[in-house]
Amino acid sequence: MVPDISMTTLLLLCLAALAAGWIDAVVGGGGLILLPALLVGLPHVPVAFVLGTNKSAAVVGTTGAAITYVRKTPLDVPSAVRIGLAAAGGSLGGAFLAAGLDSAVLRPLIMIVLVGVLAFVLLRPSFGTAPAPSGPVTRQRVIAAVLIAGLGIGFYDGLVGPGTGAFLVIALAAILHMDLVTASATAKVVNVCTNIGALAMFAYQGTVLWGLGALLAAFNLAGSTAGARMALKKGAGFVRGVLVVVVAGLLCSMAYDQWLA
């Protein structure tokens, strides 16, 4: 059932889901839009239900974006599957612990994450836009990707969630020498696995508002499909620019809410 919220709030949440889907498909990190919107729009709902509902919408949009990417972008499917399976396991563990998460620490944690992402991208201007080194990726790098992008980021996705797609894009581009478009495509496959793992745990714990989640999922899917198509058309430079603008904007917005509002 949809909780008792005003039509204005419901409309704003749907718009946030639409924008989150677009952002998530282009650079990842759509949860950095939808999760704060849910926290503001549902102030009296326990944080575990907010996290579970966010995942129920995100899994649909991420799957739609992944399908769009896979159809038009060549991927290293075996590596993506290995990382995805590790990520699903990590997200299960993170979601199991999420029920005890205090909402008072969630916003500062997201802000710290945003600062790290922005600093990394700005300090490396050619990141994800320069041609990848020639030759196959070593076994050691694949293992590192499984541990960091799989287990590590998967655990974070289940525990908190926002920024997971962006972290996956950065990790995959840095570890496996992918350009940002290929990294975004691979990240979507992995992110589907983390979302499924986390949602399974939230569903088992009964902390998902399925009615609201289904409504937000429809808007998230529309946004993600459009975003994936635009990223494929515009290329890596466009993806990097969107990443910088989105992260900086969200950081400023959350800082204002934290200290000035």
PDB file of C-alpha atoms in Angstrom:
ATOM      1  CA  MET A   1       0.000   0.000   0.000  1.00  0.00           C
ATOM      2  CA  VAL A   2       1.075   3.578  -0.682  1.00  0.00           C
ATOM      3  CA  PRO A   3       1.608   5.465   2.617  1.00  0.00           C
ATOM      4  CA  ASP A   4      -0.609   8.410   3.487  1.00  0.00           C
ATOM      5  CA  ILE A   5       1.181  11.228   1.669  1.00  0.00           C
ATOM      6  CA  SER A   6      -0.079  14.237  -0.274  1.00  0.00           C
ATOM      7  CA  MET A   7      -0.462  14.227  -4.047  1.00  0.00           C
ATOM      8  CA  THR A   8       2.171  16.971  -4.268  1.00  0.00           C
ATOM      9  CA  THR A   9       4.700  14.828  -2.405  1.00  0.00           C
ATOM     10  CA  LEU A  10       3.807  11.814  -4.523  1.00  0.00           C
ATOM     11  CA  LEU A  11       4.305  13.822  -7.725  1.00  0.00           C
ATOM     12  CA  LEU A  12       7.684  15.098  -6.531  1.00  0.00           C
ATOM     13  CA  LEU A  13       8.764  11.552  -5.656  1.00  0.00           C
ATOM     14  CA  CYS A  14       7.759  10.377  -9.142  1.00  0.00           C
ATOM     15  CA  LEU A  15       9.784  13.191 -10.728  1.00  0.00           C
ATOM     16  CA  ALA A  16      12.729  12.293  -8.495  1.00  0.00           C
ATOM     17  CA  ALA A  17      12.439   8.669  -9.638  1.00  0.00           C
ATOM     18  CA  LEU A  18      12.401   9.803 -13.284  1.00  0.00           C
ATOM     19  CA  ALA A  19      15.499  11.969 -12.811  1.00  0.00           C
ATOM     20  CA  ALA A  20      17.214   9.270 -10.771  1.00  0.00           C
ATOM     21  CA  GLY A  21      16.669   6.744 -13.554  1.00  0.00           C
ATOM     22  CA  TRP A  22      18.202   9.079 -16.147  1.00  0.00           C
ATOM     23  CA  ILE A  23      21.203   9.925 -13.960  1.00  0.00           C
ATOM     24  CA  ASP A  24      21.716   6.317 -12.940  1.00  0.00           C
ATOM     25  CA  ALA A  25      21.781   5.141 -16.552  1.00  0.00           C
ATOM     26  CA  VAL A  26      24.273   7.810 -17.641  1.00  0.00           C
ATOM     27  CA  VAL A  27      26.772   7.831 -14.777  1.00  0.00           C
ATOM     28  CA  GLY A  28      25.262   5.864 -11.902  1.00  0.00           C
ATOM     29  CA  GLY A  29      24.265   7.265  -8.538  1.00  0.00           C
ATOM     30  CA  GLY A  30      20.554   7.727  -9.120  1.00  0.00           C
ATOM     31  CA  GLY A  31      20.003   6.762  -5.494  1.00  0.00           C
ATOM     32  CA  LEU A  32      21.656  10.036  -4.550  1.00  0.00           C
ATOM     33  CA  ILE A  33      18.519  11.703  -5.904  1.00  0.00           C
ATOM     34  CA  LEU A  34      15.737   9.268  -5.043  1.00  0.00           C
ATOM     35  CA  LEU A  35      16.850   8.211  -1.554  1.00  0.00           C
ATOM     36  CA  PRO A  36      17.139  11.777  -0.162  1.00  0.00           C
ATOM     37  CA  ALA A  37      13.781  12.554  -1.796  1.00  0.00           C
ATOM     38  CA  LEU A  38      12.221   9.572  -0.027  1.00  0.00           C
ATOM     39  CA  LEU A  39      13.804  10.553   3.288  1.00  0.00           C
ATOM     40  CA  VAL A  40      12.308  14.050   2.971  1.00  0.00           C
ATOM     41  CA  GLY A  41       8.943  12.916   1.589  1.00  0.00           C
ATOM     42  CA  LEU A  42       8.448  10.109   4.115  1.00  0.00           C
ATOM     43  CA  PRO A  43       9.871  11.622   7.321  1.00  0.00           C
ATOM     44  CA  HIS A  44       7.948   9.285   9.641  1.00  0.00           C
ATOM     45  CA  VAL A  45       8.678   6.058   7.779  1.00  0.00           C
ATOM     46  CA  PRO A  46      11.482   3.911   9.287  1.00  0.00           C
ATOM     47  CA  VAL A  47      14.706   4.183   7.302  1.00  0.00           C
ATOM     48  CA  ALA A  48      14.740   0.443   6.533  1.00  0.00           C
ATOM     49  CA  PHE A  49      11.430   0.848   4.647  1.00  0.00           C
ATOM     50  CA  VAL A  50      12.826   3.855   2.769  1.00  0.00           C
ATOM     51  CA  LEU A  51      15.886   1.845   1.725  1.00  0.00           C
ATOM     52  CA  GLY A  52      13.790  -1.158   0.696  1.00  0.00           C
ATOM     53  CA  THR A  53      11.350   0.946  -1.323  1.00  0.00           C
ATOM     54  CA  ASN A  54      14.231   2.735  -3.033  1.00  0.00           C
ATOM     55  CA  LYS A  55      15.641  -0.645  -4.067  1.00  0.00           C
ATOM     56  CA  SER A  56      12.282  -1.860  -5.407  1.00  0.00           C
ATOM     57  CA  ALA A  57      12.229   1.092  -7.812  1.00  0.00           C
ATOM     58  CA  ALA A  58      15.929   1.038  -8.645  1.00  0.00           C
ATOM     59  CA  VAL A  59      16.052  -2.620  -9.657  1.00  0.00           C
ATOM     60  CA  VAL A  60      13.512  -2.031 -12.441  1.00  0.00           C
ATOM     61  CA  GLY A  61      15.231   1.046 -13.846  1.00  0.00           C
ATOM     62  CA  THR A  62      18.700  -0.496 -13.635  1.00  0.00           C
ATOM     63  CA  THR A  63      17.510  -3.607 -15.451  1.00  0.00           C
ATOM     64  CA  GLY A  64      16.022  -1.495 -18.241  1.00  0.00           C
ATOM     65  CA  ALA A  65      19.260   0.470 -18.623  1.00  0.00           C
ATOM     66  CA  ALA A  66      21.329  -2.722 -18.583  1.00  0.00           C
ATOM     67  CA  ILE A  67      19.260  -4.220 -21.404  1.00  0.00           C
ATOM     68  CA  THR A  68      19.643  -1.045 -23.475  1.00  0.00           C
ATOM     69  CA  TYR A  69      23.426  -1.016 -22.975  1.00  0.00           C
ATOM     70  CA  VAL A  70      23.960  -4.719 -23.614  1.00  0.00           C
ATOM     71  CA  ARG A  71      22.170  -4.478 -26.951  1.00  0.00           C
ATOM     72  CA  LYS A  72      24.540  -1.784 -28.262  1.00  0.00           C
ATOM     73  CA  THR A  73      27.798  -2.037 -26.293  1.00  0.00           C
ATOM     74  CA  PRO A  74      30.304  -4.924 -26.435  1.00  0.00           C
ATOM     75  CA  LEU A  75      30.864  -6.229 -22.906  1.00  0.00           C
ATOM     76  CA  ASP A  76      33.192  -8.700 -21.219  1.00  0.00           C
ATOM     77  CA  VAL A  77      30.239 -10.808 -20.111  1.00  0.00           C
ATOM     78  CA  PRO A  78      32.195 -13.431 -18.061  1.00  0.00           C
ATOM     79  CA  SER A  79      33.899 -10.713 -16.000  1.00  0.00           C
ATOM     80  CA  ALA A  80      30.626  -8.827 -15.552  1.00  0.00           C
ATOM     81  CA  VAL A  81      28.912 -11.998 -14.318  1.00  0.00           C
ATOM     82  CA  ARG A  82      31.711 -12.794 -11.849  1.00  0.00           C
ATOM     83  CA  ILE A  83      31.667  -9.280 -10.441  1.00  0.00           C
ATOM     84  CA  GLY A  84      27.872  -9.290 -10.385  1.00  0.00           C
ATOM     85  CA  LEU A  85      27.635 -12.537  -8.403  1.00  0.00           C
ATOM     86  CA  ALA A  86      30.132 -11.233  -5.844  1.00  0.00           C
ATOM     87  CA  ALA A  87      28.189  -7.965  -5.670  1.00  0.00           C
ATOM     88  CA  ALA A  88      24.913  -9.807  -5.058  1.00  0.00           C
ATOM     89  CA  GLY A  89      26.478 -11.595  -2.098  1.00  0.00           C
ATOM     90  CA  GLY A  90      27.917  -8.371  -0.732  1.00  0.00           C
ATOM     91  CA  SER A  91      24.606  -6.540  -1.050  1.00  0.00           C
ATOM     92  CA  LEU A  92      22.776  -9.314   0.824  1.00  0.00           C
ATOM     93  CA  GLY A  93      25.140  -8.830   3.748  1.00  0.00           C
ATOM     94  CA  GLY A  94      24.810  -5.062   3.647  1.00  0.00           C
ATOM     95  CA  ALA A  95      21.009  -5.181   3.497  1.00  0.00           C
ATOM     96  CA  PHE A  96      20.949  -7.541   6.473  1.00  0.00           C
ATOM     97  CA  LEU A  97      22.683  -4.873   8.568  1.00  0.00           C
ATOM     98  CA  ALA A  98      20.693  -1.938   7.156  1.00  0.00           C
ATOM     99  CA  ALA A  99      17.758  -2.439   9.518  1.00  0.00           C
ATOM    100  CA  GLY A 100      19.851  -1.023  12.353  1.00  0.00           C
ATOM    101  CA  LEU A 101      21.012   2.050  10.423  1.00  0.00           C
ATOM    102  CA  ASP A 102      20.192   5.380  12.076  1.00  0.00           C
ATOM    103  CA  SER A 103      18.817   7.969   9.660  1.00  0.00           C
ATOM    104  CA  ALA A 104      20.786  10.655  11.537  1.00  0.00           C
ATOM    105  CA  VAL A 105      24.051   9.280  10.148  1.00  0.00           C
ATOM    106  CA  LEU A 106      22.786   8.607   6.635  1.00  0.00           C
ATOM    107  CA  ARG A 107      22.956  12.158   5.236  1.00  0.00           C
ATOM    108  CA  PRO A 108      26.531  12.919   6.474  1.00  0.00           C
ATOM    109  CA  LEU A 109      27.655   9.547   5.161  1.00  0.00           C
ATOM    110  CA  ILE A 110      26.257  10.293   1.710  1.00  0.00           C
ATOM    111  CA  MET A 111      27.974  13.703   1.751  1.00  0.00           C
ATOM    112  CA  ILE A 112      31.353  12.139   2.533  1.00  0.00           C
ATOM    113  CA  VAL A 113      30.845   9.744  -0.346  1.00  0.00           C
ATOM    114  CA  LEU A 114      29.992  12.618  -2.708  1.00  0.00           C
ATOM    115  CA  VAL A 115      33.125  14.571  -1.771  1.00  0.00           C
ATOM    116  CA  GLY A 116      35.276  11.520  -2.504  1.00  0.00           C
ATOM    117  CA  VAL A 117      33.695  10.922  -5.914  1.00  0.00           C
ATOM    118  CA  LEU A 118      33.957  14.582  -6.951  1.00  0.00           C
ATOM    119  CA  ALA A 119      37.590  14.899  -5.868  1.00  0.00           C
ATOM    120  CA  PHE A 120      38.573  11.731  -7.716  1.00  0.00           C
ATOM    121  CA  VAL A 121      36.976  12.781 -10.998  1.00  0.00           C
ATOM    122  CA  LEU A 122      38.194  16.401 -10.897  1.00  0.00           C
ATOM    123  CA  LEU A 123      41.783  15.471 -10.031  1.00  0.00           C
ATOM    124  CA  ARG A 124      41.982  13.137 -13.028  1.00  0.00           C
ATOM    125  CA  PRO A 125      40.747  15.119 -16.073  1.00  0.00           C
ATOM    126  CA  SER A 126      41.412  12.303 -18.542  1.00  0.00           C
ATOM    127  CA  PHE A 127      39.745   9.664 -16.395  1.00  0.00           C
ATOM    128  CA  GLY A 128      37.455   7.498 -18.476  1.00  0.00           C
ATOM    129  CA  THR A 129      37.876   9.543 -21.644  1.00  0.00           C
ATOM    130  CA  ALA A 130      41.387   8.546 -22.734  1.00  0.00           C
ATOM    131  CA  PRO A 131      41.749   5.419 -24.905  1.00  0.00           C
ATOM    132  CA  ALA A 132      42.122   2.253 -22.848  1.00  0.00           C
ATOM    133  CA  PRO A 133      45.508   0.499 -22.916  1.00  0.00           C
ATOM    134  CA  SER A 134      45.730  -2.215 -25.539  1.00  0.00           C
ATOM    135  CA  GLY A 135      45.941  -5.876 -24.614  1.00  0.00           C
ATOM    136  CA  PRO A 136      43.878  -8.151 -22.360  1.00  0.00           C
ATOM    137  CA  VAL A 137      43.195  -7.295 -18.746  1.00  0.00           C
ATOM    138  CA  THR A 138      45.286  -9.368 -16.348  1.00  0.00           C
ATOM    139  CA  ARG A 139      43.808 -11.990 -14.042  1.00  0.00           C
ATOM    140  CA  GLN A 140      44.974  -9.965 -11.038  1.00  0.00           C
ATOM    141  CA  ARG A 141      42.935  -6.961 -12.179  1.00  0.00           C
ATOM    142  CA  VAL A 142      39.834  -9.099 -12.673  1.00  0.00           C
ATOM    143  CA  ILE A 143      40.231 -10.496  -9.146  1.00  0.00           C
ATOM    144  CA  ALA A 144      40.668  -6.973  -7.794  1.00  0.00           C
ATOM    145  CA  ALA A 145      37.495  -5.906  -9.615  1.00  0.00           C
ATOM    146  CA  VAL A 146      35.575  -8.846  -8.115  1.00  0.00           C
ATOM    147  CA  LEU A 147      36.729  -7.943  -4.594  1.00  0.00           C
ATOM    148  CA  ILE A 148      36.380  -4.151  -4.823  1.00  0.00           C
ATOM    149  CA  ALA A 149      33.583  -3.568  -7.348  1.00  0.00           C
ATOM    150  CA  GLY A 150      31.850  -6.802  -6.405  1.00  0.00           C
ATOM    151  CA  LEU A 151      32.010  -7.594  -2.705  1.00  0.00           C
ATOM    152  CA  GLY A 152      33.023  -4.145  -1.443  1.00  0.00           C
ATOM    153  CA  ILE A 153      30.688  -1.883  -3.413  1.00  0.00           C
ATOM    154  CA  GLY A 154      27.975  -4.543  -3.298  1.00  0.00           C
ATOM    155  CA  PHE A 155      28.088  -4.481   0.507  1.00  0.00           C
ATOM    156  CA  TYR A 156      27.836  -0.687   0.472  1.00  0.00           C
ATOM    157  CA  ASP A 157      24.867  -0.878  -1.912  1.00  0.00           C
ATOM    158  CA  GLY A 158      22.947  -3.159   0.410  1.00  0.00           C
ATOM    159  CA  LEU A 159      23.796  -1.137   3.510  1.00  0.00           C
ATOM    160  CA  VAL A 160      23.209   2.396   2.168  1.00  0.00           C
ATOM    161  CA  GLY A 161      22.941   2.422  -1.630  1.00  0.00           C
ATOM    162  CA  PRO A 162      23.323   5.996  -2.955  1.00  0.00           C
ATOM    163  CA  GLY A 163      26.227   6.424  -5.340  1.00  0.00           C
ATOM    164  CA  THR A 164      26.692   2.711  -6.015  1.00  0.00           C
ATOM    165  CA  GLY A 165      26.432   3.093  -9.784  1.00  0.00           C
ATOM    166  CA  ALA A 166      28.950   5.945  -9.817  1.00  0.00           C
ATOM    167  CA  PHE A 167      31.352   3.973  -7.627  1.00  0.00           C
ATOM    168  CA  LEU A 168      31.044   0.988  -9.928  1.00  0.00           C
ATOM    169  CA  VAL A 169      31.755   3.126 -12.999  1.00  0.00           C
ATOM    170  CA  ILE A 170      34.856   4.628 -11.373  1.00  0.00           C
ATOM    171  CA  ALA A 171      36.117   1.276 -10.057  1.00  0.00           C
ATOM    172  CA  LEU A 172      35.608  -0.561 -13.346  1.00  0.00           C
ATOM    173  CA  ALA A 173      37.226   2.210 -15.396  1.00  0.00           C
ATOM    174  CA  ALA A 174      40.203   2.420 -13.031  1.00  0.00           C
ATOM    175  CA  ILE A 175      40.784  -1.300 -12.457  1.00  0.00           C
ATOM    176  CA  LEU A 176      39.830  -2.808 -15.824  1.00  0.00           C
ATOM    177  CA  HIS A 177      40.889   0.172 -18.031  1.00  0.00           C
ATOM    178  CA  MET A 178      37.414   0.700 -19.488  1.00  0.00           C
ATOM    179  CA  ASP A 179      36.209   3.908 -21.084  1.00  0.00           C
ATOM    180  CA  LEU A 180      33.281   5.477 -19.250  1.00  0.00           C
ATOM    181  CA  VAL A 181      30.602   4.244 -21.654  1.00  0.00           C
ATOM    182  CA  THR A 182      31.765   0.625 -21.393  1.00  0.00           C
ATOM    183  CA  ALA A 183      32.194   1.024 -17.629  1.00  0.00           C
ATOM    184  CA  SER A 184      28.646   2.394 -17.373  1.00  0.00           C
ATOM    185  CA  ALA A 185      27.296  -0.544 -19.350  1.00  0.00           C
ATOM    186  CA  THR A 186      29.176  -3.085 -17.229  1.00  0.00           C
ATOM    187  CA  ALA A 187      28.189  -1.271 -14.035  1.00  0.00           C
ATOM    188  CA  LYS A 188      24.527  -1.636 -14.937  1.00  0.00           C
ATOM    189  CA  VAL A 189      24.849  -5.419 -15.208  1.00  0.00           C
ATOM    190  CA  VAL A 190      26.614  -5.541 -11.833  1.00  0.00           C
ATOM    191  CA  ASN A 191      24.161  -3.077 -10.287  1.00  0.00           C
ATOM    192  CA  VAL A 192      21.229  -5.263 -11.297  1.00  0.00           C
ATOM    193  CA  CYS A 193      22.799  -8.045  -9.224  1.00  0.00           C
ATOM    194  CA  THR A 194      23.372  -5.802  -6.185  1.00  0.00           C
ATOM    195  CA  ASN A 195      19.820  -4.474  -6.372  1.00  0.00           C
ATOM    196  CA  ILE A 196      18.354  -7.965  -6.589  1.00  0.00           C
ATOM    197  CA  GLY A 197      20.438  -9.162  -3.646  1.00  0.00           C
ATOM    198  CA  ALA A 198      19.537  -6.189  -1.453  1.00  0.00           C
ATOM    199  CA  LEU A 199      15.851  -6.239  -2.452  1.00  0.00           C
ATOM    200  CA  ALA A 200      15.627  -9.950  -1.636  1.00  0.00           C
ATOM    201  CA  MET A 201      16.813  -9.236   1.909  1.00  0.00           C
ATOM    202  CA  PHE A 202      14.533  -6.206   2.355  1.00  0.00           C
ATOM    203  CA  ALA A 203      11.591  -8.265   1.072  1.00  0.00           C
ATOM    204  CA  TYR A 204      12.456 -11.102   3.462  1.00  0.00           C
ATOM    205  CA  GLN A 205      12.510  -8.600   6.346  1.00  0.00           C
ATOM    206  CA  GLY A 206       9.204  -7.097   5.177  1.00  0.00           C
ATOM    207  CA  THR A 207      10.610  -3.587   4.781  1.00  0.00           C
ATOM    208  CA  VAL A 208       9.358  -2.647   1.290  1.00  0.00           C
ATOM    209  CA  LEU A 209       6.404  -0.379   0.476  1.00  0.00           C
ATOM    210  CA  TRP A 210       5.469  -2.314  -2.653  1.00  0.00           C
ATOM    211  CA  GLY A 211       2.687  -0.024  -3.887  1.00  0.00           C
ATOM    212  CA  LEU A 212       4.806   3.102  -3.779  1.00  0.00           C
ATOM    213  CA  GLY A 213       7.793   1.169  -5.104  1.00  0.00           C
ATOM    214  CA  ALA A 214       5.864  -0.027  -8.158  1.00  0.00           C
ATOM    215  CA  LEU A 215       4.766   3.512  -9.001  1.00  0.00           C
ATOM    216  CA  LEU A 216       8.288   4.904  -8.646  1.00  0.00           C
ATOM    217  CA  ALA A 217       9.697   1.976 -10.624  1.00  0.00           C
ATOM    218  CA  ALA A 218       7.655   2.944 -13.687  1.00  0.00           C
ATOM    219  CA  PHE A 219       9.103   6.467 -13.670  1.00  0.00           C
ATOM    220  CA  ASN A 220      12.586   5.171 -12.896  1.00  0.00           C
ATOM    221  CA  LEU A 221      12.408   2.806 -15.878  1.00  0.00           C
ATOM    222  CA  ALA A 222      11.376   5.600 -18.250  1.00  0.00           C
ATOM    223  CA  GLY A 223      14.252   7.776 -17.098  1.00  0.00           C
ATOM    224  CA  SER A 224      16.841   5.007 -17.221  1.00  0.00           C
ATOM    225  CA  THR A 225      15.954   3.936 -20.741  1.00  0.00           C
ATOM    226  CA  ALA A 226      16.255   7.506 -22.019  1.00  0.00           C
ATOM    227  CA  GLY A 227      19.518   8.036 -20.135  1.00  0.00           C
ATOM    228  CA  ALA A 228      21.166   4.892 -21.487  1.00  0.00           C
ATOM    229  CA  ARG A 229      20.312   5.843 -25.064  1.00  0.00           C
ATOM    230  CA  MET A 230      21.714   9.352 -24.604  1.00  0.00           C
ATOM    231  CA  ALA A 231      24.953   8.074 -23.021  1.00  0.00           C
ATOM    232  CA  LEU A 232      25.506   5.692 -25.929  1.00  0.00           C
ATOM    233  CA  LYS A 233      24.895   8.515 -28.411  1.00  0.00           C
ATOM    234  CA  LYS A 234      26.999  11.231 -26.719  1.00  0.00           C
ATOM    235  CA  GLY A 235      30.019   9.207 -25.556  1.00  0.00           C
ATOM    236  CA  ALA A 236      32.461   9.214 -22.632  1.00  0.00           C
ATOM    237  CA  GLY A 237      33.047  12.980 -22.489  1.00  0.00           C
ATOM    238  CA  PHE A 238      29.346  13.606 -22.000  1.00  0.00           C
ATOM    239  CA  VAL A 239      29.172  10.956 -19.268  1.00  0.00           C
ATOM    240  CA  ARG A 240      32.079  12.533 -17.383  1.00  0.00           C
ATOM    241  CA  GLY A 241      30.532  16.000 -17.586  1.00  0.00           C
ATOM    242  CA  VAL A 242      27.197  14.781 -16.248  1.00  0.00           C
ATOM    243  CA  LEU A 243      28.974  12.958 -13.434  1.00  0.00           C
ATOM    244  CA  VAL A 244      30.750  16.138 -12.273  1.00  0.00           C
ATOM    245  CA  VAL A 245      27.633  18.344 -12.489  1.00  0.00           C
ATOM    246  CA  VAL A 246      25.365  15.859 -10.710  1.00  0.00           C
ATOM    247  CA  VAL A 247      27.749  15.094  -7.863  1.00  0.00           C
ATOM    248  CA  ALA A 248      28.568  18.783  -7.268  1.00  0.00           C
ATOM    249  CA  GLY A 249      24.901  19.764  -7.338  1.00  0.00           C
ATOM    250  CA  LEU A 250      23.834  17.039  -4.946  1.00  0.00           C
ATOM    251  CA  LEU A 251      26.684  17.858  -2.567  1.00  0.00           C
ATOM    252  CA  CYS A 252      25.695  21.538  -2.438  1.00  0.00           C
ATOM    253  CA  SER A 253      22.032  20.664  -1.936  1.00  0.00           C
ATOM    254  CA  MET A 254      22.678  18.232   0.889  1.00  0.00           C
ATOM    255  CA  ALA A 255      25.154  20.590   2.576  1.00  0.00           C
ATOM    256  CA  TYR A 256      22.509  23.336   2.521  1.00  0.00           C
ATOM    257  CA  ASP A 257      19.905  21.016   4.041  1.00  0.00           C
ATOM    258  CA  GLN A 258      22.365  19.817   6.691  1.00  0.00           C
ATOM    259  CA  TRP A 259      23.671  23.150   7.938  1.00  0.00           C
ATOM    260  CA  LEU A 260      21.682  26.094   6.575  1.00  0.00           C
ATOM    261  CA  ALA A 261      18.056  25.018   6.208  1.00  0.00           C
TER     262      ALA A 261
END
